[in-house]
PDB file of C-alpha atoms in Angstrom:
ATOM      1  CA  MET T   1     -27.234 164.616  90.958  1.00  0.00           C
ATOM      2  CA  ALA T   2     -24.179 162.826  92.404  1.00  0.00           C
ATOM      3  CA  GLN T   3     -26.205 161.805  95.504  1.00  0.00           C
ATOM      4  CA  VAL T   4     -28.905 160.325  93.218  1.00  0.00           C
ATOM      5  CA  ALA T   5     -26.310 158.449  91.265  1.00  0.00           C
ATOM      6  CA  THR T   6     -24.680 157.082  94.315  1.00  0.00           C
ATOM      7  CA  ARG T   7     -28.044 155.883  95.810  1.00  0.00           C
ATOM      8  CA  ALA T   8     -28.956 154.284  92.449  1.00  0.00           C
ATOM      9  CA  GLU T   9     -25.547 152.504  92.339  1.00  0.00           C
ATOM     10  CA  HIS T  10     -26.001 151.271  95.920  1.00  0.00           C
ATOM     11  CA  ALA T  11     -29.597 150.016  95.010  1.00  0.00           C
ATOM     12  CA  LYS T  12     -28.354 148.169  91.922  1.00  0.00           C
ATOM     13  CA  ARG T  13     -25.612 146.478  93.889  1.00  0.00           C
ATOM     14  CA  LEU T  14     -27.960 145.338  96.526  1.00  0.00           C
ATOM     15  CA  LEU T  15     -30.532 144.056  94.063  1.00  0.00           C
ATOM     16  CA  THR T  16     -27.839 141.935  92.338  1.00  0.00           C
ATOM     17  CA  ASP T  17     -26.007 140.829  95.425  1.00  0.00           C
ATOM     18  CA  PRO T  18     -26.354 137.016  95.692  1.00  0.00           C
ATOM     19  CA  LEU T  19     -27.045 137.180  99.442  1.00  0.00           C
ATOM     20  CA  PHE T  20     -29.723 139.802  99.009  1.00  0.00           C
ATOM     21  CA  VAL T  21     -31.251 137.958  96.059  1.00  0.00           C
ATOM     22  CA  GLU T  22     -31.321 134.705  98.034  1.00  0.00           C
ATOM     23  CA  SER T  23     -32.748 136.397 101.122  1.00  0.00           C
ATOM     24  CA  ARG T  24     -35.490 138.008  99.100  1.00  0.00           C
ATOM     25  CA  GLN T  25     -36.409 134.743  97.408  1.00  0.00           C
ATOM     26  CA  THR T  26     -36.463 132.849 100.652  1.00  0.00           C
ATOM     27  CA  LEU T  27     -38.492 135.375 102.454  1.00  0.00           C
ATOM     28  CA  GLU T  28     -41.129 135.684  99.619  1.00  0.00           C
ATOM     29  CA  SER T  29     -41.231 131.880  99.052  1.00  0.00           C
ATOM     30  CA  GLN T  30     -41.702 131.111 102.743  1.00  0.00           C
ATOM     31  CA  LEU T  31     -44.429 133.709 103.166  1.00  0.00           C
ATOM     32  CA  LYS T  32     -46.308 132.444  99.996  1.00  0.00           C
ATOM     33  CA  GLU T  33     -46.002 128.828 101.321  1.00  0.00           C
ATOM     34  CA  LEU T  34     -47.312 129.937 104.633  1.00  0.00           C
ATOM     35  CA  ILE T  35     -50.300 131.713 103.097  1.00  0.00           C
ATOM     36  CA  CYS T  36     -51.181 128.720 100.936  1.00  0.00           C
ATOM     37  CA  THR T  37     -50.751 126.100 103.776  1.00  0.00           C
ATOM     38  CA  LEU T  38     -52.616 127.801 106.690  1.00  0.00           C
ATOM     39  CA  PRO T  39     -55.979 126.186 107.338  1.00  0.00           C
ATOM     40  CA  LEU T  40     -59.093 128.033 106.266  1.00  0.00           C
ATOM     41  CA  GLY T  41     -59.963 128.690 109.922  1.00  0.00           C
ATOM     42  CA  GLU T  42     -56.653 130.621 110.496  1.00  0.00           C
ATOM     43  CA  ARG T  43     -57.899 133.865 108.851  1.00  0.00           C
ATOM     44  CA  ASP T  44     -56.090 136.189 111.110  1.00  0.00           C
ATOM     45  CA  GLN T  45     -52.723 134.414 110.578  1.00  0.00           C
ATOM     46  CA  ARG T  46     -53.311 134.417 106.841  1.00  0.00           C
ATOM     47  CA  GLU T  47     -54.009 138.212 106.696  1.00  0.00           C
ATOM     48  CA  GLN T  48     -50.897 138.821 108.779  1.00  0.00           C
ATOM     49  CA  ALA T  49     -48.839 136.732 106.444  1.00  0.00           C
ATOM     50  CA  VAL T  50     -50.329 138.552 103.433  1.00  0.00           C
ATOM     51  CA  ALA T  51     -49.613 141.890 105.117  1.00  0.00           C
ATOM     52  CA  MET T  52     -46.019 140.719 105.746  1.00  0.00           C
ATOM     53  CA  LEU T  53     -45.640 139.634 102.124  1.00  0.00           C
ATOM     54  CA  LYS T  54     -46.957 142.955 100.816  1.00  0.00           C
ATOM     55  CA  GLY T  55     -44.682 144.922 103.149  1.00  0.00           C
ATOM     56  CA  ALA T  56     -41.633 142.789 101.945  1.00  0.00           C
ATOM     57  CA  GLU T  57     -42.642 143.512  98.318  1.00  0.00           C
ATOM     58  CA  GLN T  58     -42.781 147.184  99.028  1.00  0.00           C
ATOM     59  CA  PHE T  59     -39.393 147.123 100.810  1.00  0.00           C
ATOM     60  CA  PHE T  60     -37.788 145.539  97.799  1.00  0.00           C
ATOM     61  CA  ARG T  61     -39.650 147.764  95.344  1.00  0.00           C
ATOM     62  CA  ILE T  62     -37.952 150.786  97.022  1.00  0.00           C
ATOM     63  CA  PHE T  63     -34.561 149.648  95.756  1.00  0.00           C
ATOM     64  CA  GLU T  64     -35.899 149.011  92.318  1.00  0.00           C
ATOM     65  CA  LEU T  65     -37.507 152.471  92.157  1.00  0.00           C
ATOM     66  CA  ILE T  66     -34.374 154.187  93.238  1.00  0.00           C
ATOM     67  CA  ALA T  67     -32.424 152.476  90.488  1.00  0.00           C
ATOM     68  CA  PHE T  68     -35.190 153.075  87.922  1.00  0.00           C
ATOM     69  CA  ASP T  69     -35.644 156.765  88.861  1.00  0.00           C
ATOM     70  CA  TYR T  70     -31.975 157.410  88.229  1.00  0.00           C
ATOM     71  CA  GLU T  71     -32.126 155.570  84.778  1.00  0.00           C
ATOM     72  CA  VAL T  72     -35.115 157.799  83.788  1.00  0.00           C
ATOM     73  CA  MET T  73     -33.297 160.913  84.997  1.00  0.00           C
ATOM     74  CA  GLN T  74     -30.184 159.792  82.959  1.00  0.00           C
ATOM     75  CA  ALA T  75     -32.361 159.282  79.828  1.00  0.00           C
ATOM     76  CA  GLU T  76     -34.060 162.763  80.280  1.00  0.00           C
ATOM     77  CA  LEU T  77     -30.601 164.418  80.556  1.00  0.00           C
ATOM     78  CA  LEU T  78     -29.353 162.571  77.490  1.00  0.00           C
ATOM     79  CA  ARG T  79     -32.460 163.612  75.549  1.00  0.00           C
ATOM     80  CA  GLU T  80     -31.986 167.295  76.581  1.00  0.00           C
ATOM     81  CA  GLU T  81     -28.390 167.186  75.640  1.00  0.00           C
ATOM     82  CA  GLN T  82     -29.292 165.685  72.125  1.00  0.00           C
ATOM     83  CA  ILE T  83     -31.952 168.386  71.705  1.00  0.00           C
ATOM     84  CA  ASN T  84     -29.492 171.177  72.613  1.00  0.00           C
ATOM     85  CA  ALA T  85     -26.827 169.722  70.210  1.00  0.00           C
ATOM     86  CA  ARG T  86     -29.365 169.665  67.404  1.00  0.00           C
ATOM     87  CA  HIS T  87     -30.519 173.181  68.060  1.00  0.00           C
ATOM     88  CA  GLN T  88     -26.769 174.347  68.223  1.00  0.00           C
ATOM     89  CA  ALA T  89     -26.098 172.608  64.890  1.00  0.00           C
ATOM     90  CA  ILE T  90     -29.167 174.117  63.189  1.00  0.00           C
ATOM     91  CA  GLN T  91     -28.139 177.510  64.588  1.00  0.00           C
ATOM     92  CA  GLU T  92     -24.606 177.038  63.239  1.00  0.00           C
ATOM     93  CA  GLN T  93     -26.018 176.167  59.784  1.00  0.00           C
ATOM     94  CA  LEU T  94     -28.246 179.215  59.936  1.00  0.00           C
ATOM     95  CA  ASP T  95     -25.401 181.485  60.865  1.00  0.00           C
ATOM     96  CA  HIS T  96     -23.164 180.170  57.965  1.00  0.00           C
ATOM     97  CA  ALA T  97     -25.948 180.408  55.321  1.00  0.00           C
TER      98      ALA T  97
END
C-alpha cells in the first residue's frame, strides 16, 4: 500500500510539474501540427506521426492511471472502514438492547 501511495504521489507531482506540463503540451501540439500540415502524398510520414502521438498519449496516460488507481483504492478503503464502523455501531446497539 505504501509503495502504491508513493508511486501515486510521484505521478501526481510529475503531472503537475510545470516543465512536464509544458513538455507534454509542446510534444502533443507539434505532433498534431505535423499531422495536419503534411501533404496528402506523405501518407507514411503522417502514419508515423499519428503513431508517435498515440504513443505519447499512452505514455502520459500511465501517470494519470497510477494516480487514479490510488484514488480509487483510497475510496474503496474508506468505504470499507465506514461499513465496518456502521456494523460495529449496530452490533453495539444490539448488545446494549
